[in-house]
Amino acid sequence: MPGRERVDPAELRTAVRAWRDAGDQPPRPVLAAAVRLSLRTLEDIAPGRSVEVRVPPFAAVQCVEGPRHTRGTPPNVIETDASTWLALATGTLSWSEALSTGRVTASGARADLSALLPLLSIE
């Protein structure tokens, strides 16, 4: 996205660690920061507009090269909750497991993030 600074990897790591360290009920601002920074990181590493990744109520991004979507519902949509997204982003949950258990919904031929995940690992 022009004019937007890339995510600082240290800031992302700090936000994700704060989420992890908060346990089962992280405060909303902690959860929001980790989701937004990780989605922006996905957007940075897979620029494009052919897939929309939604993590309501915190954020949605368009990513992955391919045919650009311009009107209505995008043809390639991925949606999940915040905890599932962060588990995928950190590699504690695999893409295939998230799909098979219904924790992620994905529609469209390009709606597969398995090659892009995890975004980071945290110890």
PDB file of C-alpha atoms in Angstrom:
ATOM      1  CA  MET A   1       0.000   0.000   0.000  1.00  0.00           C
ATOM      2  CA  PRO A   2       1.642   3.276  -1.064  1.00  0.00           C
ATOM      3  CA  GLY A   3       2.432   5.670   1.754  1.00  0.00           C
ATOM      4  CA  ARG A   4       2.197   3.024   4.446  1.00  0.00           C
ATOM      5  CA  GLU A   5       5.321   1.986   6.310  1.00  0.00           C
ATOM      6  CA  ARG A   6       6.199  -1.682   6.451  1.00  0.00           C
ATOM      7  CA  VAL A   7       5.683  -3.444   9.748  1.00  0.00           C
ATOM      8  CA  ASP A   8       8.728  -3.406  11.989  1.00  0.00           C
ATOM      9  CA  PRO A   9       9.487  -7.092  12.722  1.00  0.00           C
ATOM     10  CA  ALA A  10      10.405  -6.236  16.328  1.00  0.00           C
ATOM     11  CA  GLU A  11       7.054  -4.490  16.815  1.00  0.00           C
ATOM     12  CA  LEU A  12       5.245  -7.515  15.374  1.00  0.00           C
ATOM     13  CA  ARG A  13       7.175  -9.913  17.603  1.00  0.00           C
ATOM     14  CA  THR A  14       6.455  -7.769  20.695  1.00  0.00           C
ATOM     15  CA  ALA A  15       2.724  -7.633  19.908  1.00  0.00           C
ATOM     16  CA  VAL A  16       2.483 -11.373  19.282  1.00  0.00           C
ATOM     17  CA  ARG A  17       4.430 -12.195  22.450  1.00  0.00           C
ATOM     18  CA  ALA A  18       2.098  -9.937  24.451  1.00  0.00           C
ATOM     19  CA  TRP A  19      -0.856 -11.869  22.986  1.00  0.00           C
ATOM     20  CA  ARG A  20       0.737 -15.217  23.807  1.00  0.00           C
ATOM     21  CA  ASP A  21       1.694 -14.155  27.330  1.00  0.00           C
ATOM     22  CA  ALA A  22      -1.832 -12.862  28.071  1.00  0.00           C
ATOM     23  CA  GLY A  23      -3.249 -16.396  28.165  1.00  0.00           C
ATOM     24  CA  ASP A  24      -6.768 -17.469  27.174  1.00  0.00           C
ATOM     25  CA  GLN A  25      -8.401 -14.052  27.597  1.00  0.00           C
ATOM     26  CA  PRO A  26      -6.036 -11.415  26.199  1.00  0.00           C
ATOM     27  CA  PRO A  27      -7.150  -7.798  26.588  1.00  0.00           C
ATOM     28  CA  ARG A  28      -8.819  -6.499  23.447  1.00  0.00           C
ATOM     29  CA  PRO A  29      -6.050  -3.933  22.654  1.00  0.00           C
ATOM     30  CA  VAL A  30      -3.389  -6.668  22.900  1.00  0.00           C
ATOM     31  CA  LEU A  31      -5.358  -8.960  20.604  1.00  0.00           C
ATOM     32  CA  ALA A  32      -6.103  -6.151  18.155  1.00  0.00           C
ATOM     33  CA  ALA A  33      -2.454  -5.081  17.889  1.00  0.00           C
ATOM     34  CA  ALA A  34      -1.225  -8.621  17.243  1.00  0.00           C
ATOM     35  CA  VAL A  35      -3.904  -9.279  14.600  1.00  0.00           C
ATOM     36  CA  ARG A  36      -3.455  -5.977  12.774  1.00  0.00           C
ATOM     37  CA  LEU A  37       0.334  -6.113  12.675  1.00  0.00           C
ATOM     38  CA  SER A  38       0.363  -9.739  11.545  1.00  0.00           C
ATOM     39  CA  LEU A  39      -2.193  -9.080   8.799  1.00  0.00           C
ATOM     40  CA  ARG A  40      -0.181  -6.091   7.610  1.00  0.00           C
ATOM     41  CA  THR A  41       2.884  -8.347   7.545  1.00  0.00           C
ATOM     42  CA  LEU A  42       0.981 -10.819   5.351  1.00  0.00           C
ATOM     43  CA  GLU A  43       0.049  -7.922   3.078  1.00  0.00           C
ATOM     44  CA  ASP A  44       3.744  -6.923   2.894  1.00  0.00           C
ATOM     45  CA  ILE A  45       5.054 -10.395   2.045  1.00  0.00           C
ATOM     46  CA  ALA A  46       2.261 -11.268  -0.405  1.00  0.00           C
ATOM     47  CA  PRO A  47       1.267  -8.015  -2.102  1.00  0.00           C
ATOM     48  CA  GLY A  48      -1.737  -8.092  -4.373  1.00  0.00           C
ATOM     49  CA  ARG A  49      -5.500  -7.868  -4.328  1.00  0.00           C
ATOM     50  CA  SER A  50      -6.799 -11.291  -5.327  1.00  0.00           C
ATOM     51  CA  VAL A  51      -7.473 -12.660  -1.808  1.00  0.00           C
ATOM     52  CA  GLU A  52      -9.198 -10.956   1.094  1.00  0.00           C
ATOM     53  CA  VAL A  53      -8.279 -12.174   4.583  1.00  0.00           C
ATOM     54  CA  ARG A  54     -10.801 -11.206   7.244  1.00  0.00           C
ATOM     55  CA  VAL A  55     -10.299 -11.408  11.003  1.00  0.00           C
ATOM     56  CA  PRO A  56     -13.375  -9.695  12.396  1.00  0.00           C
ATOM     57  CA  PRO A  57     -13.769  -7.393  14.164  1.00  0.00           C
ATOM     58  CA  PHE A  58     -10.140  -6.324  13.985  1.00  0.00           C
ATOM     59  CA  ALA A  59      -9.029  -6.096  10.362  1.00  0.00           C
ATOM     60  CA  ALA A  60      -9.183  -7.312   6.791  1.00  0.00           C
ATOM     61  CA  VAL A  61      -6.478  -7.101   4.150  1.00  0.00           C
ATOM     62  CA  GLN A  62      -6.185  -7.870   0.487  1.00  0.00           C
ATOM     63  CA  CYS A  63      -3.111  -9.768  -0.607  1.00  0.00           C
ATOM     64  CA  VAL A  64      -1.693 -12.301  -3.090  1.00  0.00           C
ATOM     65  CA  GLU A  65      -0.971 -11.447  -6.694  1.00  0.00           C
ATOM     66  CA  GLY A  66      -3.595 -12.278  -9.264  1.00  0.00           C
ATOM     67  CA  PRO A  67      -6.722 -10.809 -10.792  1.00  0.00           C
ATOM     68  CA  ARG A  68      -7.691  -7.665  -8.953  1.00  0.00           C
ATOM     69  CA  HIS A  69     -11.068  -7.538  -7.274  1.00  0.00           C
ATOM     70  CA  THR A  70     -12.996  -4.282  -7.716  1.00  0.00           C
ATOM     71  CA  ARG A  71     -16.693  -4.692  -6.767  1.00  0.00           C
ATOM     72  CA  GLY A  72     -18.892  -6.781  -4.507  1.00  0.00           C
ATOM     73  CA  THR A  73     -17.706  -9.789  -2.559  1.00  0.00           C
ATOM     74  CA  PRO A  74     -14.189 -10.853  -3.545  1.00  0.00           C
ATOM     75  CA  PRO A  75     -13.952 -14.242  -5.294  1.00  0.00           C
ATOM     76  CA  ASN A  76     -11.251 -15.432  -2.857  1.00  0.00           C
ATOM     77  CA  VAL A  77     -12.093 -14.910   0.803  1.00  0.00           C
ATOM     78  CA  ILE A  78     -10.541 -16.295   3.972  1.00  0.00           C
ATOM     79  CA  GLU A  79     -12.163 -15.643   7.323  1.00  0.00           C
ATOM     80  CA  THR A  80     -11.293 -16.698  10.851  1.00  0.00           C
ATOM     81  CA  ASP A  81     -11.321 -15.495  14.434  1.00  0.00           C
ATOM     82  CA  ALA A  82      -8.412 -13.663  16.038  1.00  0.00           C
ATOM     83  CA  SER A  83      -7.019 -16.543  18.091  1.00  0.00           C
ATOM     84  CA  THR A  84      -7.062 -18.909  15.124  1.00  0.00           C
ATOM     85  CA  TRP A  85      -5.389 -16.326  12.895  1.00  0.00           C
ATOM     86  CA  LEU A  86      -2.609 -15.763  15.427  1.00  0.00           C
ATOM     87  CA  ALA A  87      -2.121 -19.517  15.867  1.00  0.00           C
ATOM     88  CA  LEU A  88      -1.737 -19.796  12.081  1.00  0.00           C
ATOM     89  CA  ALA A  89       0.569 -16.774  11.935  1.00  0.00           C
ATOM     90  CA  THR A  90       2.858 -18.242  14.598  1.00  0.00           C
ATOM     91  CA  GLY A  91       2.801 -21.827  13.350  1.00  0.00           C
ATOM     92  CA  THR A  92       1.055 -23.341  16.366  1.00  0.00           C
ATOM     93  CA  LEU A  93      -1.796 -24.384  14.055  1.00  0.00           C
ATOM     94  CA  SER A  94      -1.394 -25.688  10.522  1.00  0.00           C
ATOM     95  CA  TRP A  95      -3.438 -24.410   7.607  1.00  0.00           C
ATOM     96  CA  SER A  96      -4.763 -27.896   6.839  1.00  0.00           C
ATOM     97  CA  GLU A  97      -5.837 -28.491  10.443  1.00  0.00           C
ATOM     98  CA  ALA A  98      -7.562 -25.109  10.628  1.00  0.00           C
ATOM     99  CA  LEU A  99      -9.507 -25.893   7.451  1.00  0.00           C
ATOM    100  CA  SER A 100     -10.407 -29.461   8.396  1.00  0.00           C
ATOM    101  CA  THR A 101     -11.687 -28.415  11.826  1.00  0.00           C
ATOM    102  CA  GLY A 102     -13.702 -25.493  10.470  1.00  0.00           C
ATOM    103  CA  ARG A 103     -11.671 -22.859  12.293  1.00  0.00           C
ATOM    104  CA  VAL A 104     -11.035 -21.164   8.929  1.00  0.00           C
ATOM    105  CA  THR A 105     -13.401 -20.688   6.042  1.00  0.00           C
ATOM    106  CA  ALA A 106     -11.783 -20.278   2.646  1.00  0.00           C
ATOM    107  CA  SER A 107     -13.508 -19.869  -0.694  1.00  0.00           C
ATOM    108  CA  GLY A 108     -12.017 -19.406  -4.123  1.00  0.00           C
ATOM    109  CA  ALA A 109      -9.197 -20.981  -6.087  1.00  0.00           C
ATOM    110  CA  ARG A 110      -6.542 -18.669  -4.583  1.00  0.00           C
ATOM    111  CA  ALA A 111      -7.762 -18.863  -0.973  1.00  0.00           C
ATOM    112  CA  ASP A 112      -4.865 -20.944   0.335  1.00  0.00           C
ATOM    113  CA  LEU A 113      -2.265 -19.353   2.604  1.00  0.00           C
ATOM    114  CA  SER A 114      -0.383 -22.553   3.434  1.00  0.00           C
ATOM    115  CA  ALA A 115       2.716 -21.464   1.488  1.00  0.00           C
ATOM    116  CA  LEU A 116       2.813 -18.118   3.340  1.00  0.00           C
ATOM    117  CA  LEU A 117       2.349 -19.356   6.896  1.00  0.00           C
ATOM    118  CA  PRO A 118       3.673 -19.169   9.515  1.00  0.00           C
ATOM    119  CA  LEU A 119       4.621 -15.489   9.388  1.00  0.00           C
ATOM    120  CA  LEU A 120       6.891 -15.752  12.429  1.00  0.00           C
ATOM    121  CA  SER A 121       7.802 -18.078  15.221  1.00  0.00           C
ATOM    122  CA  ILE A 122       7.904 -17.058  18.848  1.00  0.00           C
ATOM    123  CA  GLU A 123       9.653 -18.907  21.591  1.00  0.00           C
TER     124      GLU A 123
END
